[in-house]
Coordinates of C-alpha atoms in Angstrom, one line a residue:
Chain A
M225 CA -14.1 -9.8 -0.8
S226 CA -13.2 -13.5 -1.4
D227 CA -12.6 -15.8 1.5
Y228 CA -8.9 -16.0 0.5
A229 CA -8.7 -12.2 0.6
V230 CA -10.3 -12.0 4.0
A231 CA -8.0 -14.7 5.4
L232 CA -5.0 -13.0 3.7
T233 CA -5.8 -9.6 5.3
D234 CA -6.4 -11.1 8.7
D235 CA -3.3 -13.3 8.7
L236 CA -1.0 -10.5 7.6
L237 CA -2.5 -7.8 9.9
R238 CA -2.4 -10.1 12.9
P239 CA 1.2 -9.5 13.8
L240 CA 0.7 -5.7 13.6
I241 CA -2.3 -5.8 16.0
K242 CA -1.6 -8.6 18.4
T243 CA 1.6 -8.6 20.5
S244 CA 2.6 -11.6 22.6
W245 CA 5.0 -11.7 25.5
R246 CA 7.3 -13.7 23.2
F247 CA 7.7 -10.7 21.0
W248 CA 8.8 -8.4 23.9
T249 CA 11.2 -11.1 25.2
L250 CA 12.8 -11.4 21.8
V251 CA 13.1 -7.6 21.5
V252 CA 14.7 -7.3 25.0
L253 CA 17.2 -10.1 24.2
L254 CA 18.1 -8.5 20.9
L255 CA 18.4 -5.1 22.5
A256 CA 20.9 -6.7 25.0
V257 CA 23.0 -8.0 22.1
V258 CA 22.9 -4.7 20.3
S259 CA 23.9 -2.9 23.5
L260 CA 27.0 -5.0 23.6
G261 CA 28.0 -3.6 20.3
I262 CA 27.2 -0.1 21.3
G263 CA 29.2 -0.5 24.5
A264 CA 32.2 -1.9 22.4
F265 CA 31.9 1.1 20.1
A266 CA 31.7 3.5 22.9
Y267 CA 34.8 1.9 24.5
Q268 CA 36.6 2.2 21.1
V269 CA 35.7 5.9 20.7
N270 CA 36.8 6.6 24.3
A271 CA 40.1 4.6 24.3
G272 CA 41.0 4.9 20.6
I273 CA 41.0 2.4 17.8
G274 CA 44.1 0.7 19.3
V275 CA 41.7 -1.4 21.4
W276 CA 41.1 -3.4 18.2
G277 CA 43.5 -6.1 17.1
L278 CA 44.6 -4.0 14.1
N279 CA 48.3 -3.5 13.9
S280 CA 50.8 -2.7 11.1
P281 CA 50.5 -3.9 8.4
V282 CA 46.9 -5.2 9.0
F283 CA 44.9 -1.9 9.1
W284 CA 41.7 -3.4 7.7
A285 CA 40.2 -6.6 9.3
F286 CA 36.9 -7.3 11.0
D287 CA 35.4 -3.9 10.4
I288 CA 36.0 -3.9 6.7
T289 CA 35.1 -7.6 6.5
N290 CA 31.8 -6.6 8.1
F291 CA 31.3 -3.7 5.8
V292 CA 31.8 -5.9 2.6
F293 CA 29.7 -8.7 4.1
W294 CA 26.7 -6.6 5.0
I295 CA 26.8 -4.7 1.8
G296 CA 26.8 -8.1 0.1
I297 CA 23.8 -9.3 2.1
S298 CA 21.9 -6.2 1.0
H299 CA 22.0 -7.6 -2.5
A300 CA 19.3 -10.1 -1.6
G301 CA 16.5 -7.8 -1.5
T302 CA 16.1 -5.0 -3.9
L303 CA 18.1 -6.6 -6.7
I304 CA 16.2 -9.9 -6.6
S305 CA 12.9 -8.2 -6.1
A306 CA 13.6 -5.9 -9.0
I307 CA 14.6 -8.7 -11.3
L308 CA 11.6 -10.8 -10.4
R309 CA 9.3 -7.8 -10.9
L310 CA 10.8 -7.1 -14.3
V311 CA 10.4 -10.6 -15.5
N312 CA 6.9 -10.7 -13.9
A313 CA 7.6 -13.9 -12.0
E314 CA 4.3 -14.5 -10.2
W315 CA 5.9 -16.5 -7.4
R316 CA 7.7 -13.3 -6.3
R317 CA 4.6 -11.8 -4.7
P318 CA 5.1 -13.1 -1.1
V319 CA 8.9 -12.8 -1.4
T320 CA 9.6 -9.3 -2.5
R321 CA 8.9 -7.3 0.6
C322 CA 10.7 -9.8 2.9
A323 CA 13.7 -9.3 0.5
E324 CA 13.5 -5.6 0.2
V325 CA 13.6 -5.1 3.9
I326 CA 16.9 -7.0 4.1
T327 CA 18.5 -4.6 1.7
V328 CA 17.6 -1.5 3.6
F329 CA 18.7 -2.8 7.0
A330 CA 21.8 -4.6 5.8
L331 CA 22.9 -1.4 3.9
M332 CA 22.4 0.6 7.1
I333 CA 24.5 -1.8 9.1
G334 CA 27.2 -2.1 6.4
A335 CA 27.5 1.6 5.7
M336 CA 28.1 2.1 9.4
F337 CA 31.4 0.3 9.3
P338 CA 33.5 2.7 7.4
I339 CA 32.4 5.3 9.9
V340 CA 33.1 3.0 12.9
H341 CA 36.5 2.3 11.3
L342 CA 37.4 6.0 11.2
G343 CA 39.7 7.0 14.0
R344 CA 37.4 9.9 14.7
P345 CA 34.0 8.7 13.5
W346 CA 32.3 12.0 14.5
L347 CA 34.1 13.6 11.5
F348 CA 32.5 11.2 9.0
F349 CA 30.7 14.1 7.2
W350 CA 34.1 15.2 5.8
L351 CA 33.3 12.6 3.1
M352 CA 30.4 14.7 1.9
P353 CA 31.0 17.4 -0.7
Y354 CA 29.9 20.6 1.1
P355 CA 31.5 24.0 1.2
S356 CA 33.2 23.9 4.7
E357 CA 35.3 26.8 6.0
R358 CA 38.4 24.5 6.0
L359 CA 37.9 24.1 2.2
I360 CA 37.9 20.3 2.6
W361 CA 36.5 18.6 -0.5
P362 CA 36.4 15.0 -1.4
N363 CA 38.8 13.6 -4.0
F364 CA 36.6 12.0 -6.5
R365 CA 39.5 9.8 -7.7
S366 CA 39.4 7.8 -4.4
P367 CA 37.4 4.6 -4.4
L368 CA 36.4 5.3 -0.8
V369 CA 34.5 8.4 -2.1
W370 CA 32.9 6.2 -4.8
D371 CA 31.6 4.0 -2.0
F372 CA 29.9 7.0 -0.3
F373 CA 28.1 7.9 -3.5
A374 CA 27.2 4.3 -4.5
I375 CA 25.9 3.3 -1.1
S376 CA 24.0 6.6 -0.6
T377 CA 22.3 6.1 -4.0
Y378 CA 21.5 2.4 -3.3
L379 CA 20.2 3.1 0.2
T380 CA 18.0 6.0 -1.1
G381 CA 16.8 3.9 -4.0
S382 CA 16.2 0.8 -1.9
S383 CA 14.4 2.7 0.8
L384 CA 12.0 4.3 -1.7
F385 CA 11.7 0.9 -3.5
L386 CA 10.6 -0.6 -0.2
F387 CA 8.4 2.3 0.8
L388 CA 6.3 2.9 -2.4
P389 CA 4.5 -0.5 -2.5
T390 CA 3.8 -0.3 1.2
I391 CA 1.6 2.8 0.8
P392 CA -1.5 0.9 -0.3
D393 CA -1.0 -1.5 2.6
F394 CA -0.6 1.3 5.0
A395 CA -4.0 2.6 3.7
L396 CA -5.5 -0.8 4.4
V397 CA -4.1 -0.9 7.9
R398 CA -5.4 2.7 8.4
D399 CA -8.9 1.6 7.6
K400 CA -8.7 -1.5 9.8
T401 CA -7.4 0.1 12.9
T402 CA -8.4 2.7 15.5
G403 CA -6.6 4.9 18.0
W404 CA -2.9 5.6 17.7
R405 CA -2.5 2.9 15.1
N406 CA -5.0 4.7 12.9
R407 CA -3.2 8.0 13.3
L408 CA 0.2 6.5 12.6
Y409 CA -1.0 4.6 9.5
S410 CA -3.0 7.6 8.3
I411 CA 0.3 9.6 8.2
L412 CA 2.2 6.7 6.6
A413 CA -0.5 6.1 3.9
L414 CA -0.1 9.8 2.8
G415 CA -3.8 10.0 2.1
W416 CA -3.8 7.1 -0.4
T417 CA -7.3 6.1 -1.6
G418 CA -6.6 3.8 -4.5
T419 CA -7.9 5.7 -7.5
T420 CA -7.1 4.2 -10.9
K421 CA -4.7 7.0 -11.5
Q422 CA -2.8 6.3 -8.3
W423 CA -2.6 2.6 -9.1
H424 CA -1.3 3.3 -12.5
R425 CA 1.3 5.8 -11.4
L426 CA 2.4 3.5 -8.6
E427 CA 2.9 0.6 -11.0
S428 CA 4.7 2.8 -13.5
A429 CA 7.0 4.1 -10.7
M430 CA 7.8 0.6 -9.5
Q431 CA 8.7 -0.4 -13.0
I432 CA 11.0 2.5 -13.5
M433 CA 12.5 1.9 -10.0
A434 CA 13.1 -1.7 -10.8
I435 CA 14.9 -0.8 -14.1
A436 CA 17.0 1.8 -12.3
I437 CA 17.9 -0.2 -9.2
V438 CA 19.4 -3.2 -11.0
P439 CA 22.4 -1.4 -12.4
V440 CA 22.8 0.6 -9.2
A441 CA 22.9 -2.7 -7.2
V442 CA 25.5 -4.1 -9.5
S443 CA 27.5 -0.9 -9.3
V444 CA 27.5 -0.9 -5.5
H445 CA 29.3 -4.2 -5.0
T446 CA 31.5 -3.5 -8.0
I447 CA 32.6 -0.3 -6.4
V448 CA 33.1 -2.1 -3.1
S449 CA 35.4 -4.5 -4.9
F450 CA 37.2 -1.4 -6.4
D451 CA 38.3 -0.6 -2.8
F452 CA 40.6 -3.5 -3.2
S453 CA 41.2 -4.0 -6.8
M454 CA 42.3 -0.4 -7.5
A455 CA 45.3 -1.1 -5.2
P456 CA 48.4 -2.8 -6.7
V457 CA 48.4 -5.3 -3.9
P458 CA 48.9 -9.1 -4.3
M459 CA 45.6 -11.0 -4.9
W460 CA 43.6 -7.7 -5.0
H461 CA 44.7 -6.1 -8.2
S462 CA 42.4 -8.2 -10.4
T463 CA 39.9 -7.4 -13.2
I464 CA 37.7 -10.3 -12.0
F465 CA 37.0 -8.6 -8.7
G466 CA 33.9 -6.6 -9.8
P467 CA 31.8 -9.5 -11.1
Y468 CA 33.3 -11.8 -8.4
F469 CA 32.1 -9.5 -5.7
V470 CA 28.6 -9.0 -7.3
A471 CA 28.1 -12.8 -7.6
G472 CA 29.2 -13.3 -4.0
A473 CA 26.9 -10.5 -2.9
I474 CA 23.9 -12.0 -4.6
F475 CA 24.9 -15.4 -3.3
S476 CA 25.0 -14.4 0.4
G477 CA 21.9 -12.2 -0.1
I478 CA 19.8 -15.1 -1.3
A479 CA 21.0 -17.2 1.6
A480 CA 20.0 -14.4 4.1
L481 CA 16.6 -14.2 2.3
I482 CA 15.9 -17.9 2.7
I483 CA 16.8 -17.8 6.4
A484 CA 14.6 -14.7 6.9
M485 CA 11.7 -16.3 5.1
A486 CA 11.9 -19.5 7.0
A487 CA 11.9 -17.6 10.3
L488 CA 8.9 -15.5 9.2
R489 CA 7.0 -18.6 8.0
K490 CA 7.5 -20.3 11.3
F491 CA 7.1 -17.5 13.8
L492 CA 4.4 -15.5 12.1
H493 CA 2.6 -18.6 10.9
L494 CA 2.7 -17.7 7.2
E495 CA 2.7 -21.2 5.9
K496 CA -0.3 -20.4 3.7
Y497 CA 1.7 -17.8 1.8
L498 CA 5.3 -18.8 1.9
H499 CA 5.1 -22.2 0.3
P500 CA 7.8 -24.9 -0.1
V501 CA 7.9 -23.9 -3.8
H502 CA 9.2 -20.5 -2.9
F503 CA 12.1 -22.1 -1.0
E504 CA 12.6 -24.6 -3.8
N505 CA 12.9 -21.8 -6.4
L506 CA 15.2 -19.7 -4.1
G507 CA 17.2 -22.9 -3.4
K508 CA 17.7 -23.4 -7.2
L509 CA 18.9 -19.8 -7.4
L510 CA 21.2 -20.4 -4.5
L511 CA 22.6 -23.6 -6.2
M512 CA 23.2 -21.6 -9.4
M513 CA 25.0 -18.9 -7.4
S514 CA 27.1 -21.5 -5.5
L515 CA 28.3 -22.9 -8.8
L516 CA 29.0 -19.4 -10.1
W517 CA 30.9 -18.6 -7.0
G518 CA 32.9 -21.8 -7.4
Y519 CA 33.7 -20.9 -11.0
F520 CA 35.0 -17.4 -10.0
V521 CA 37.1 -18.9 -7.2
F522 CA 38.6 -21.4 -9.6
A523 CA 39.3 -18.8 -12.3
E524 CA 40.9 -16.5 -9.7
R525 CA 43.0 -19.2 -8.1
L526 CA 44.1 -20.8 -11.4
T527 CA 45.2 -17.5 -12.9
T528 CA 47.2 -16.7 -9.8
W529 CA 48.8 -20.2 -9.6
Y530 CA 49.6 -20.2 -13.3
G531 CA 51.1 -16.8 -13.2
N532 CA 53.4 -17.9 -10.3
G533 CA 54.3 -14.3 -9.2
V534 CA 56.3 -14.4 -6.0
S535 CA 54.2 -11.9 -4.0
E536 CA 50.9 -13.4 -5.3
M537 CA 52.0 -16.9 -4.5
T538 CA 52.9 -15.9 -1.0
V539 CA 49.4 -14.9 -0.2
F540 CA 48.0 -17.8 -2.3
W541 CA 49.8 -20.4 -0.2
Q542 CA 48.9 -18.7 3.1
T543 CA 45.3 -19.5 2.2
Q544 CA 45.7 -22.8 0.5
R545 CA 48.2 -24.6 2.9
L546 CA 49.5 -22.3 5.7
S547 CA 48.0 -20.3 8.5
F548 CA 44.7 -19.3 6.9
A549 CA 44.1 -22.7 5.3
P550 CA 41.6 -24.0 7.9
L551 CA 39.5 -20.9 7.3
Y552 CA 39.9 -21.2 3.6
W553 CA 38.8 -24.8 3.4
T554 CA 35.9 -24.1 5.8
M555 CA 34.8 -21.4 3.4
V556 CA 35.0 -23.7 0.4
T557 CA 33.0 -26.4 2.2
A558 CA 30.3 -23.9 3.4
N559 CA 30.0 -22.0 0.1
F560 CA 30.4 -24.8 -2.4
I561 CA 30.5 -28.4 -1.2
V562 CA 27.6 -28.3 1.3
P563 CA 25.1 -26.2 -0.8
V564 CA 25.9 -28.1 -4.0
I565 CA 25.3 -31.4 -2.3
I566 CA 22.1 -30.3 -0.6
L567 CA 20.6 -28.3 -3.3
S568 CA 21.3 -30.5 -6.3
F569 CA 18.9 -33.2 -5.0
R570 CA 15.2 -32.4 -5.1
K571 CA 14.6 -34.6 -2.0
L572 CA 17.1 -32.5 0.0
R573 CA 15.9 -29.2 -1.4
T574 CA 13.3 -28.9 1.3
I575 CA 12.8 -25.8 3.5
A576 CA 15.1 -27.3 6.1
G577 CA 17.7 -28.2 3.5
C578 CA 17.6 -24.8 2.0
V579 CA 18.0 -23.2 5.5
V580 CA 21.0 -25.4 6.4
A581 CA 22.7 -24.6 3.1
S582 CA 21.9 -20.9 3.6
F583 CA 23.5 -20.8 7.1
G584 CA 26.6 -22.4 5.6
V585 CA 26.7 -19.8 2.9
V586 CA 26.3 -16.9 5.3
L587 CA 29.2 -18.2 7.3
G588 CA 31.3 -19.0 4.2
M589 CA 30.7 -15.6 2.7
W590 CA 31.8 -13.8 5.9
L591 CA 35.0 -15.9 5.8
E592 CA 35.5 -15.2 2.2
R593 CA 35.5 -11.4 2.9
F594 CA 37.9 -11.9 5.8
L595 CA 40.2 -14.1 3.6
I596 CA 40.3 -11.5 0.9
I597 CA 41.4 -8.8 3.3
V598 CA 43.6 -10.2 6.0
P599 CA 46.0 -12.7 4.4
T600 CA 46.9 -10.1 1.7
L601 CA 47.5 -7.3 4.1
S602 CA 49.6 -9.5 6.5
H603 CA 51.8 -10.8 3.6
K604 CA 52.4 -7.9 1.3
Y605 CA 55.5 -7.9 -1.0
L606 CA 58.6 -7.7 1.4
P607 CA 58.8 -10.2 4.2
Y608 CA 60.2 -7.6 6.7
S609 CA 56.8 -5.9 6.7
W610 CA 54.7 -9.1 7.3
G611 CA 52.6 -9.2 10.3
S612 CA 49.7 -11.0 11.9
Y613 CA 46.2 -10.3 13.1
R614 CA 44.1 -11.6 15.9
P615 CA 40.7 -10.0 16.7
R616 CA 40.0 -8.6 20.1
T617 CA 36.9 -8.5 22.2
P618 CA 35.5 -5.2 21.0
E619 CA 35.7 -6.3 17.3
I620 CA 34.0 -9.6 18.1
L621 CA 31.3 -7.9 20.1
L622 CA 30.6 -5.5 17.2
L623 CA 30.3 -8.4 14.8
I624 CA 27.8 -10.2 17.0
A625 CA 25.9 -7.0 17.6
T626 CA 25.4 -6.5 13.8
F627 CA 23.6 -9.8 13.6
G628 CA 21.5 -8.8 16.6
A629 CA 20.7 -5.4 15.1
M630 CA 19.7 -7.1 11.8
V631 CA 17.3 -9.4 13.5
L632 CA 16.0 -6.6 15.8
F633 CA 15.3 -4.3 12.9
Y634 CA 13.6 -7.1 11.0
V635 CA 11.4 -8.1 14.0
L636 CA 10.4 -4.5 14.6
F637 CA 9.7 -3.9 10.9
S638 CA 7.5 -7.0 10.7
K639 CA 5.6 -5.7 13.8
L640 CA 4.8 -2.3 12.1
V641 CA 4.4 -3.2 8.4
P642 CA 2.7 -6.2 6.7
I643 CA 5.8 -8.3 5.8
I644 CA 4.0 -9.6 2.7
S645 CA 2.5 -7.1 0.3
I646 CA -1.2 -7.6 0.7
W647 CA -2.4 -5.9 -2.4
E648 CA 0.2 -7.7 -4.5
M649 CA -1.0 -11.0 -3.1
K650 CA -4.6 -10.1 -4.0
I651 CA -3.5 -9.4 -7.6
G652 CA -2.1 -12.9 -7.7
Q653 CA -5.6 -14.2 -7.2
H654 CA -6.6 -13.1 -10.7
P655 CA -3.5 -13.9 -12.6
Q656 CA -2.9 -13.4 -16.3
L657 CA -4.3 -16.3 -18.2
A658 CA -1.8 -18.1 -20.5
H659 CA -4.5 -18.8 -23.1
E660 CA -8.2 -18.1 -23.4
S661 CA -9.4 -21.5 -22.5
Q662 CA -7.5 -21.5 -19.2
T663 CA -9.4 -21.0 -16.0
T664 CA -8.3 -18.8 -13.2
D665 CA -7.7 -21.8 -11.0
E666 CA -5.5 -23.4 -13.7
A667 CA -3.6 -20.1 -14.0
Q668 CA -3.2 -19.9 -10.2
T669 CA -1.8 -23.4 -10.1
M670 CA 0.5 -22.7 -13.1
W671 CA 1.8 -19.5 -11.5
R672 CA 1.7 -21.1 -8.1
T673 CA 0.0 -18.2 -6.5
Q674 CA -2.1 -20.3 -4.1
P675 CA -1.4 -23.4 -2.0
Chain B
M86 CA -20.1 19.6 -3.9
T87 CA -22.2 16.5 -3.7
A88 CA -21.2 13.2 -5.2
I89 CA -23.0 9.9 -5.6
Y90 CA -21.1 6.7 -5.4
G91 CA -21.8 3.0 -5.5
L92 CA -19.9 0.1 -3.9
F93 CA -19.4 -3.0 -6.0
D94 CA -18.3 -6.6 -5.1
K95 CA -16.9 -7.4 -8.5
P96 CA -14.8 -5.5 -11.0
E97 CA -17.2 -6.6 -13.8
A98 CA -20.0 -4.8 -12.0
A99 CA -17.9 -1.8 -11.5
Q100 CA -17.1 -1.8 -15.2
R101 CA -20.9 -2.0 -16.0
A102 CA -21.5 1.0 -13.8
Y103 CA -18.6 2.9 -15.3
T104 CA -20.0 2.2 -18.8
G105 CA -23.5 3.2 -17.6
L106 CA -22.2 6.5 -16.2
K107 CA -20.5 7.3 -19.5
R108 CA -23.7 6.6 -21.3
A109 CA -25.6 8.9 -18.9
G110 CA -23.3 11.7 -20.1
V111 CA -20.8 11.8 -17.3
A112 CA -17.3 12.8 -18.6
T113 CA -14.7 10.1 -18.2
G114 CA -12.6 12.5 -16.1
D115 CA -15.4 13.0 -13.7
I116 CA -15.9 9.3 -12.8
T117 CA -13.9 8.1 -9.8
V118 CA -13.1 4.5 -9.5
I119 CA -11.4 3.4 -6.2
S120 CA -10.2 -0.1 -5.4
A121 CA -7.9 -1.9 -3.0
E122 CA -6.0 -3.4 -5.8
P123 CA -5.4 -2.5 -9.5
F124 CA -7.6 -4.0 -12.1
E125 CA -5.6 -3.7 -15.3
A126 CA -7.8 -6.0 -17.3
F127 CA -10.8 -3.5 -17.2
E128 CA -11.4 -0.4 -19.2
F129 CA -11.9 1.8 -16.2
S130 CA -8.2 1.3 -15.4
H131 CA -7.0 2.2 -18.8
R132 CA -8.0 5.9 -18.9
D133 CA -5.1 7.0 -16.8
H134 CA -2.4 5.3 -18.7
S135 CA 0.4 7.7 -19.5
M136 CA 4.1 7.6 -20.1
I137 CA 4.7 10.8 -18.2
L138 CA 6.6 9.2 -15.3
F139 CA 9.0 7.5 -17.7
R140 CA 9.7 10.8 -19.5
L141 CA 10.2 12.6 -16.2
A142 CA 12.6 9.9 -15.0
L143 CA 14.6 10.5 -18.1
V144 CA 14.7 14.2 -17.4
G145 CA 15.7 13.5 -13.8
G146 CA 18.5 11.2 -15.0
I147 CA 19.8 13.9 -17.4
I148 CA 19.8 16.5 -14.5
G149 CA 21.7 14.0 -12.3
F150 CA 24.2 13.4 -15.2
V151 CA 24.8 17.1 -15.7
S152 CA 25.2 17.6 -11.9
G153 CA 27.7 14.7 -11.7
V154 CA 29.7 16.2 -14.6
L155 CA 29.7 19.7 -13.0
L156 CA 30.5 18.4 -9.5
T157 CA 33.4 16.2 -10.5
R158 CA 34.9 18.4 -13.1
G159 CA 34.3 21.6 -11.2
T160 CA 36.0 20.1 -8.1
E161 CA 39.0 18.9 -9.9
L162 CA 39.5 22.2 -11.6
A163 CA 39.0 24.1 -8.3
W164 CA 41.4 21.8 -6.4
P165 CA 43.9 20.8 -9.1
L166 CA 45.8 18.0 -7.2
V167 CA 47.6 15.3 -9.1
T168 CA 46.6 11.9 -7.7
G169 CA 48.3 8.7 -8.7
G170 CA 49.6 10.2 -11.9
M171 CA 46.0 10.7 -13.2
P172 CA 45.1 13.8 -15.2
I173 CA 43.5 16.7 -13.3
V174 CA 40.1 16.0 -14.8
A175 CA 40.1 12.2 -14.6
W176 CA 37.1 11.0 -16.5
W177 CA 37.4 7.2 -15.7
P178 CA 36.9 7.7 -11.9
N179 CA 34.5 10.6 -12.6
L180 CA 32.3 8.2 -14.5
V181 CA 31.5 6.3 -11.3
I182 CA 30.2 9.4 -9.6
I183 CA 28.4 10.6 -12.7
F184 CA 26.7 7.2 -13.1
E185 CA 25.5 7.2 -9.5
M186 CA 24.2 10.7 -9.7
T187 CA 22.4 10.0 -12.9
M188 CA 20.6 7.0 -11.4
L189 CA 19.9 9.0 -8.2
G190 CA 18.4 11.8 -10.3
A191 CA 16.1 9.3 -12.1
I192 CA 15.0 7.6 -8.9
V193 CA 14.3 10.7 -6.9
T194 CA 12.5 12.3 -9.9
T195 CA 10.3 9.2 -10.3
V196 CA 9.2 9.2 -6.7
V197 CA 8.5 13.0 -6.7
S198 CA 6.6 12.7 -9.9
L199 CA 4.6 9.8 -8.5
L200 CA 3.7 11.8 -5.4
V201 CA 2.8 15.0 -7.3
S202 CA 0.8 13.3 -10.1
S203 CA -1.1 11.1 -7.6
K204 CA -1.7 14.2 -5.4
L205 CA 0.1 12.7 -2.4
P206 CA 0.3 13.4 0.4
A207 CA -3.4 14.3 0.4
F208 CA -4.3 16.2 3.5
R209 CA -8.0 16.3 2.6
R210 CA -9.5 13.1 1.4
G211 CA -11.8 13.3 -1.6
L212 CA -14.4 10.7 -2.5
Y213 CA -13.7 7.6 -0.4
D214 CA -15.3 4.8 1.7
P215 CA -13.4 2.5 4.1
A216 CA -15.4 -0.4 2.6
V217 CA -12.8 -0.3 -0.2
S218 CA -10.4 -1.9 2.2
D219 CA -12.8 -4.8 2.6
G220 CA -12.6 -5.4 -1.2
K221 CA -15.4 -3.3 -2.4
I222 CA -14.9 -1.2 -5.6
L223 CA -16.1 2.4 -5.4
V224 CA -17.5 4.0 -8.6
G225 CA -18.8 7.5 -8.3
A226 CA -19.4 10.9 -9.9
P227 CA -20.0 14.4 -8.7
L228 CA -23.3 16.1 -9.3
T229 CA -22.0 18.8 -11.6
G230 CA -22.7 19.9 -15.1
G231 CA -26.5 19.7 -14.6
R232 CA -26.6 16.0 -14.1
T233 CA -29.3 14.7 -11.8
E234 CA -28.9 12.5 -8.8
E235 CA -31.4 10.1 -10.3
S236 CA -29.4 9.6 -13.5
V237 CA -26.2 8.8 -11.6
R238 CA -28.0 6.5 -9.0
E239 CA -29.7 4.7 -11.9
A240 CA -26.5 4.0 -13.7
L241 CA -24.8 2.8 -10.5
A242 CA -27.7 0.6 -9.5
A243 CA -28.0 -0.8 -13.1
G244 CA -24.3 -1.8 -12.8
G245 CA -25.1 -3.9 -9.7
A246 CA -24.1 -1.7 -6.9
V247 CA -24.3 -3.3 -3.4
T248 CA -25.1 0.1 -1.9
V249 CA -25.4 3.6 -3.4
K250 CA -24.4 6.5 -1.1
T251 CA -24.2 10.3 -1.2
A252 CA -21.1 12.2 -0.1
E253 CA -20.4 15.8 0.5
L254 CA -16.9 16.8 -0.8

């Protein structure tokens, strides 16, 4: 094995084998944050959903904002990873698993919110088509049932897309460990040995999964947008919502990925594998999505303004000039002005620059989801039905707990699974040569597979 | 059953041993090559190329599609409720469910096909050496079909094996 491969294996297995007190401190802190959310949810179940700030006519607010936001964040991983795999982008190798993990956990958190939002969450299984004695059956014409199918498919596909390429790495950890770790990874490795047939089947399966998962990912956020756009409600009933939501989802997903990668790089000392060029490439992608997001917002706003419908304009002005304007312009600044300024200039497109822009985008995209939902619901058609919304403590605690849960899941995952695919990194050491006279070193530099 | 295998540092050496074993009369299907990463550029990797997974994914997709059609149409006919002025069998919304079930069928079939065709999970490990995880490439063959230990050892050593070992399977 080359020196690079030895160092690679050691560096990526170290977090699995060695545990510092800092890790346990972080886990305890994150558990405390998550417990706040669990406590808030328990209080809500016990006292009823009235403990939230929801009130007629605003029946969707923080919970559905969180749902759309986290489903959006989930688009970082599997979709980006699948596209990079399909186009055979060599720089993807250290990025894909970090990204795929985000998808699975963000989907789990996001999918929880429609259930949390149910007045009686323990009856969530009524959404499933099964022959119950009450003859309850889902109505397939409802976009909420489409959500159930889309998210279930995406979660299943993404989990498998994440799991399959970890099998060879589990086999490696199995061979490198003893005791309970050896037993655990022996089970997870499923008896993988690495025969040529197994490798070929795995690569074929990953190719098929990548092809299949891209349209599923696009469909998921399109269907989430249908939750709004299928209703003849001001500023919701729009044909642009599908692509607008998908673009926003990818946008927020890339931002989350950049933040996660920067944290992994710093805390797991992965500087040798997560290079500035990875952040620069993702930064360019984030810049492109920021411009695309700006384009969609402009198209949506101009169409509404030009149409000048009374009910549409009521919601429009609420966000542009009235009570929601501070949040709206914060969103525009965080999603468009800051990222475009930072990421347009090469000198600013550093790791720190990308992280700052990404934090802005995460904040901005949460605000965007909130501003799609609440201003519209609070200012629908007839003024006598207008109302207002102010979040209460349980909702705020639940929101904070979701971020804690995401970080906790990520930390625990990186403790149990090599966060960068070791075998895929090894392949990057003998990259495809662009022409016969090219040396492996030249190809590695060209594909940027080594520092 | 007894098998002989060699461990190689480089894929080029593994390829030489693979070619040597074939010359010694070992059938391609009897030669085991195990590595910690795929080596697509070498002949020993190419013998297992097959499109079977793609075909099975297509079959899975078709099964998902048909299931989606039956589930949505069957439900709507069994519970004929008019919703939002839509027809009882409303194909536009049904397409969403049918699409998701088609993709789910293809994805699940792909994973099941991968596991079955790769013989995973394997409760009994066949020819294997943990040195593979250290970057070695294992090339081996069972002593069946009247072939002698010497001929296999010779082919492996000629390829440049770091070590040659015997294993009982």
